[in-house]
C-alpha cells in the first residue's frame, strides 16, 4: 500500500550529533515532523522513520507487532551511531516507550532520552480482555487526534487493530521490566490533560529508571499529541537545550552546524 501523503519518513543529514525520533501507536512521522525539522534547523542529524504497518491503512498494522516496530527504530539508531559521534533518542507516546527500550538495550551508546507523554501500561478492564477479544473483534475506535489546538489534526488511523494492541500490551510489560536499565539523562515532558495516556505512566517511568539526571516538564496547554499542540515550541526549546547541555558540540544558533 502507498504511504499516505504527509506520513513519509524524514531524514536530515546534519552534524556530528544525531537524534532519532519515534512516532506513536497508529500514528505517523507527521506528528513529529515539526520537531524533527526544528532540530534539523539547528544543525543536528535527524532520523524519523515510519514504523511498519503505519501510515497506510489499519489492515496493514494488524499484521505487525512490537518486534517489527522496535526492529525499525533499532535499525535507524544503528545507522545514526555509525554516522554521528553522539546520538539521542526521543519519542511521543509509544514512540517514547520505544526510545526507552533503545536506551536500555544500547546503554552508553545513547547520550540521552527525551519522551513526550510516554506510555508504559494498558489501562482499564478492556485491556485484560485483549487476548480473547482480538480474535472476535478486529478493531475499536481510534486514538489519534487528541489535540487542544483548533484546526490542527494528527495523521493517524481512525481504528485501533486489536492484534496490534495486544502486542503493544506485551511490549509495555517488557519495557516496564527493563526501566531500571535506563541510566541516561532523561527529559520527560507530559500533558496533565492527556486523554490517551494517564499521568500514572509518567510517574511509574520516573520512579523506575536509574537515571540520575532527570527533568520533568509539564505541558499545561496541550493534550496527548503535544508535539502538534500549543506547547510544541516548548518541547522544541527544552529538547534543544537538553541536547546542547549534554553535547557541547551543538551550536544553538538556528541554521548552524555541529562541530566536527
CSV table of C-alpha atoms in Angstrom, one decimal:
chain,number,residue,atom,x,y,z
A,1,UNK,CA,0.0,0.0,0.0
A,2,UNK,CA,1.2,3.5,-0.8
A,3,UNK,CA,2.2,5.7,2.2
A,4,UNK,CA,-0.4,8.4,3.0
A,5,UNK,CA,0.6,11.9,2.0
A,6,UNK,CA,2.3,13.5,5.0
A,7,UNK,CA,3.2,10.2,6.7
A,8,UNK,CA,6.5,9.8,4.9
A,9,UNK,CA,9.7,9.2,7.0
A,10,UNK,CA,12.0,12.1,7.4
A,11,UNK,CA,15.8,12.2,7.3
A,12,UNK,CA,18.2,15.2,7.6
A,13,UNK,CA,22.0,15.0,7.3
A,14,UNK,CA,23.5,17.5,9.7
A,15,UNK,CA,26.4,17.5,12.1
A,16,UNK,CA,28.1,15.1,14.4
A,17,UNK,CA,25.2,14.9,16.9
A,18,UNK,CA,22.2,12.8,15.9
A,19,UNK,CA,18.6,12.5,17.1
A,20,UNK,CA,16.3,9.5,16.5
A,21,UNK,CA,12.6,10.4,16.8
A,22,UNK,CA,10.0,7.6,17.2
A,23,UNK,CA,6.3,8.2,16.5
A,24,UNK,CA,3.4,6.7,18.3
A,25,UNK,CA,1.0,3.8,18.0
A,26,UNK,CA,-1.3,4.1,15.0
A,27,UNK,CA,0.3,7.5,14.2
A,28,UNK,CA,2.9,8.5,11.7
A,29,UNK,CA,6.0,10.7,11.3
A,30,UNK,CA,3.6,13.7,10.6
A,31,UNK,CA,3.1,14.1,14.4
A,32,UNK,CA,6.8,14.7,14.9
A,33,UNK,CA,7.8,16.4,11.7
A,34,UNK,CA,7.8,19.9,13.1
A,35,UNK,CA,10.1,18.7,16.0
A,36,UNK,CA,12.4,16.9,13.5
A,37,UNK,CA,12.6,20.0,11.3
A,38,UNK,CA,13.3,22.3,14.3
A,39,UNK,CA,16.2,20.1,15.4
A,40,UNK,CA,17.5,19.8,11.8
A,41,UNK,CA,17.4,23.6,11.5
A,42,UNK,CA,19.9,23.7,14.4
A,43,UNK,CA,22.4,21.6,12.6
A,44,UNK,CA,21.6,18.2,14.0
A,45,UNK,CA,21.4,14.9,12.0
A,46,UNK,CA,17.8,13.7,12.4
A,47,UNK,CA,16.1,10.4,11.6
A,48,UNK,CA,12.3,10.0,11.9
A,49,UNK,CA,11.4,6.5,10.5
A,50,UNK,CA,7.9,5.3,9.6
A,51,UNK,CA,7.1,2.2,11.7
A,52,UNK,CA,5.9,-0.9,9.9
A,53,UNK,CA,2.2,-1.2,9.4
A,54,UNK,CA,1.7,2.6,10.0
A,55,UNK,CA,1.0,5.4,7.6
A,56,UNK,CA,-1.1,3.3,5.1
A,57,UNK,CA,-4.2,1.6,6.4
A,58,UNK,CA,-5.1,-0.1,9.7
A,59,UNK,CA,-5.3,-3.5,8.0
A,60,UNK,CA,-1.6,-3.4,7.4
A,61,UNK,CA,-0.9,-2.7,11.0
A,62,UNK,CA,-3.0,-5.7,12.1
A,63,UNK,CA,-0.2,-7.9,10.6
A,64,UNK,CA,2.6,-6.3,12.6
A,65,UNK,CA,3.7,-6.3,16.3
A,66,UNK,CA,6.2,-4.7,18.6
A,67,UNK,CA,9.1,-6.7,17.3
A,68,UNK,CA,8.5,-5.1,13.9
A,69,UNK,CA,8.3,-1.6,15.3
A,70,UNK,CA,11.3,-2.0,17.5
A,71,UNK,CA,13.4,-3.5,14.8
A,72,UNK,CA,12.8,-0.4,12.6
A,73,UNK,CA,13.9,2.1,15.3
A,74,UNK,CA,16.8,-0.2,16.3
A,75,UNK,CA,18.0,-0.2,12.6
A,76,UNK,CA,17.6,3.6,12.4
A,77,UNK,CA,19.6,4.0,15.7
A,78,UNK,CA,22.4,1.8,14.4
A,79,UNK,CA,22.6,3.9,11.3
A,80,UNK,CA,22.9,7.1,13.3
A,81,UNK,CA,25.6,5.6,15.6
A,82,UNK,CA,27.7,4.8,12.5
A,83,UNK,CA,27.3,8.4,11.3
A,84,UNK,CA,27.4,10.5,14.5
A,85,UNK,CA,29.6,10.9,17.5
A,86,UNK,CA,26.7,11.4,19.9
A,87,UNK,CA,23.1,10.2,19.5
A,88,UNK,CA,19.9,10.9,21.4
A,89,UNK,CA,16.6,9.0,21.2
A,90,UNK,CA,13.2,10.6,21.6
A,91,UNK,CA,9.6,9.7,21.1
A,92,UNK,CA,5.9,10.5,21.5
A,93,UNK,CA,3.5,8.1,23.3
A,94,UNK,CA,4.5,4.5,22.3
A,95,UNK,CA,7.4,6.2,20.5
A,96,UNK,CA,8.6,7.2,24.0
A,97,UNK,CA,8.4,3.6,25.0
A,98,UNK,CA,10.5,2.6,22.0
A,99,UNK,CA,13.0,5.2,22.9
A,100,UNK,CA,13.3,3.9,26.5
A,101,UNK,CA,13.9,0.3,25.3
A,102,UNK,CA,16.6,1.6,22.9
A,103,UNK,CA,18.2,3.3,25.8
A,104,UNK,CA,18.0,0.2,28.0
A,105,UNK,CA,19.4,-2.0,25.3
A,106,UNK,CA,22.2,0.2,23.8
A,107,UNK,CA,23.4,1.7,27.1
A,108,UNK,CA,26.2,4.3,26.9
A,109,UNK,CA,25.9,4.5,23.1
A,110,UNK,CA,22.8,6.6,23.7
A,111,UNK,CA,23.6,10.0,25.2
A,112,UNK,CA,20.2,11.0,26.4
A,113,UNK,CA,16.4,10.2,26.2
A,114,UNK,CA,13.6,12.7,25.5
A,115,UNK,CA,10.0,11.4,25.8
A,116,UNK,CA,6.6,13.2,25.4
A,117,UNK,CA,3.6,11.6,27.1
A,118,UNK,CA,5.1,8.1,27.1
A,119,UNK,CA,3.0,5.0,27.7
A,120,UNK,CA,4.1,2.1,29.8
A,121,UNK,CA,0.9,0.2,30.5
A,122,UNK,CA,-2.6,-0.5,29.1
A,123,UNK,CA,-5.4,0.5,31.4
A,124,UNK,CA,-9.0,-0.5,32.1
A,125,UNK,CA,-10.8,-3.7,32.2
A,126,UNK,CA,-10.9,-4.0,28.5
A,127,UNK,CA,-7.1,-4.4,28.3
A,128,UNK,CA,-7.4,-7.6,30.3
A,129,UNK,CA,-9.8,-9.0,27.6
A,130,UNK,CA,-7.4,-8.3,24.7
A,131,UNK,CA,-6.1,-11.9,24.5
A,132,UNK,CA,-9.6,-13.2,23.7
A,133,UNK,CA,-11.4,-10.2,22.2
A,134,UNK,CA,-8.8,-9.6,19.5
A,135,UNK,CA,-9.9,-12.9,17.9
A,136,UNK,CA,-13.6,-11.8,17.9
A,137,UNK,CA,-13.4,-8.1,17.1
A,138,UNK,CA,-10.8,-6.8,14.6
A,139,UNK,CA,-10.7,-3.1,15.7
A,140,UNK,CA,-12.0,-0.5,18.1
A,141,UNK,CA,-12.3,3.3,17.8
A,142,UNK,CA,-9.0,5.1,17.1
A,143,UNK,CA,-6.8,7.1,19.5
A,144,UNK,CA,-5.4,9.7,17.1
A,145,UNK,CA,-6.1,13.4,17.2
A,146,UNK,CA,-6.1,14.3,20.9
A,147,UNK,CA,-5.1,17.9,20.4
A,148,UNK,CA,-6.3,21.0,22.1
A,149,UNK,CA,-5.2,23.5,19.4
A,150,UNK,CA,-8.0,24.2,17.0
A,151,UNK,CA,-7.5,23.5,13.3
A,152,UNK,CA,-4.7,21.0,13.9
A,153,UNK,CA,-5.1,17.3,13.0
A,154,UNK,CA,-2.9,14.3,13.5
A,155,UNK,CA,-2.4,11.9,10.6
A,156,UNK,CA,-3.2,8.5,12.2
A,157,UNK,CA,-5.7,5.6,11.9
A,158,UNK,CA,-9.3,6.1,12.9
A,159,UNK,CA,-9.3,2.4,14.1
A,160,UNK,CA,-7.1,0.5,16.5
A,161,UNK,CA,-6.3,-3.0,15.3
A,162,UNK,CA,-6.6,-5.3,18.3
A,163,UNK,CA,-3.9,-7.8,17.4
A,164,UNK,CA,-1.5,-4.9,17.3
A,165,UNK,CA,-2.9,-3.5,20.6
A,166,UNK,CA,-2.3,-6.9,22.2
A,167,UNK,CA,1.3,-6.8,21.0
A,168,UNK,CA,1.6,-3.3,22.4
A,169,UNK,CA,0.3,-4.5,25.8
A,170,UNK,CA,3.1,-7.2,25.8
A,171,UNK,CA,5.7,-4.6,24.8
A,172,UNK,CA,4.7,-2.3,27.6
A,173,UNK,CA,5.3,-5.1,30.1
A,174,UNK,CA,8.7,-5.9,28.6
A,175,UNK,CA,9.9,-2.3,28.7
A,176,UNK,CA,8.5,-1.8,32.2
A,177,UNK,CA,10.7,-4.6,33.4
A,178,UNK,CA,13.7,-3.0,31.7
A,179,UNK,CA,13.3,0.5,33.0
A,180,UNK,CA,16.0,0.1,35.8
A,181,UNK,CA,18.4,-0.4,32.9
A,182,UNK,CA,17.8,3.1,31.6
A,183,UNK,CA,20.7,5.2,33.1
A,184,UNK,CA,21.0,8.0,30.6
A,185,UNK,CA,19.9,11.6,31.3
A,186,UNK,CA,16.1,11.8,30.8
A,187,UNK,CA,13.9,14.6,29.7
A,188,UNK,CA,10.2,13.7,30.3
A,189,UNK,CA,7.5,16.1,29.0
A,190,UNK,CA,3.9,15.4,29.8
A,191,UNK,CA,0.5,16.9,29.5
A,192,UNK,CA,-1.7,17.0,32.6
A,193,UNK,CA,-4.8,17.0,30.3
A,194,UNK,CA,-3.8,13.9,28.3
A,195,UNK,CA,-6.9,11.8,27.2
A,196,UNK,CA,-4.9,8.9,25.9
A,197,UNK,CA,-2.1,8.2,28.5
A,198,UNK,CA,-2.8,8.7,32.2
A,199,UNK,CA,-0.2,10.5,34.4
A,200,UNK,CA,0.4,7.3,36.2
A,201,UNK,CA,2.5,6.1,33.3
A,202,UNK,CA,5.0,9.0,33.5
A,203,UNK,CA,5.1,8.6,37.3
A,204,UNK,CA,6.0,5.0,37.0
A,205,UNK,CA,8.7,5.6,34.5
A,206,UNK,CA,10.2,8.3,36.7
A,207,UNK,CA,10.1,6.0,39.7
A,208,UNK,CA,11.7,3.0,38.0
A,209,UNK,CA,14.5,4.4,35.7
A,210,UNK,CA,18.0,4.5,37.1
A,211,UNK,CA,18.7,7.9,35.5
A,212,UNK,CA,20.1,10.4,38.0
A,213,UNK,CA,19.9,13.4,35.6
A,214,UNK,CA,16.1,13.8,35.2
A,215,UNK,CA,14.0,16.7,34.2
A,216,UNK,CA,10.2,16.7,34.1
A,217,UNK,CA,8.3,19.4,32.2
A,218,UNK,CA,4.5,19.9,32.3
A,219,UNK,CA,2.8,20.9,29.1
A,220,UNK,CA,-0.2,22.7,30.6
A,221,UNK,CA,-1.8,23.9,27.3
A,222,UNK,CA,-1.7,20.6,25.4
A,223,UNK,CA,-3.4,17.3,25.1
A,224,UNK,CA,-1.7,14.0,24.2
A,225,UNK,CA,-0.2,14.9,20.8
A,226,UNK,CA,1.7,17.8,22.4
A,227,UNK,CA,4.2,17.9,19.5
A,228,UNK,CA,1.4,19.5,17.3
A,229,UNK,CA,-0.3,21.4,20.1
A,230,UNK,CA,0.1,24.7,21.9
A,231,UNK,CA,3.2,23.6,23.8
A,232,UNK,CA,5.1,22.4,20.7
A,233,UNK,CA,7.6,25.2,20.8
A,234,UNK,CA,8.2,24.5,24.5
A,235,UNK,CA,9.1,20.9,23.5
A,236,UNK,CA,11.4,22.1,20.8
A,237,UNK,CA,13.2,24.5,23.1
A,238,UNK,CA,13.5,22.1,26.0
A,239,UNK,CA,14.8,19.3,23.9
A,240,UNK,CA,17.4,21.5,22.1
A,241,UNK,CA,18.6,22.9,25.5
A,242,UNK,CA,18.8,19.3,26.8
A,243,UNK,CA,20.9,18.2,23.8
A,244,UNK,CA,23.1,21.3,24.0
A,245,UNK,CA,23.9,20.7,27.6
A,246,UNK,CA,24.9,17.1,27.0
A,247,UNK,CA,26.6,17.6,23.6
A,248,UNK,CA,28.7,20.8,23.8
A,249,UNK,CA,29.5,20.5,20.1
A,250,UNK,CA,26.0,21.6,19.3
A,251,UNK,CA,25.9,25.3,18.4
A,252,UNK,CA,22.4,26.5,19.2
A,253,UNK,CA,22.1,29.3,16.7
A,254,UNK,CA,19.5,28.4,14.1
A,255,UNK,CA,20.9,27.3,10.8
A,256,UNK,CA,24.3,26.5,12.3
A,257,UNK,CA,26.1,23.1,12.2
A,258,UNK,CA,27.6,20.9,14.9
A,259,UNK,CA,31.3,20.9,15.3
A,260,UNK,CA,33.3,18.0,13.9
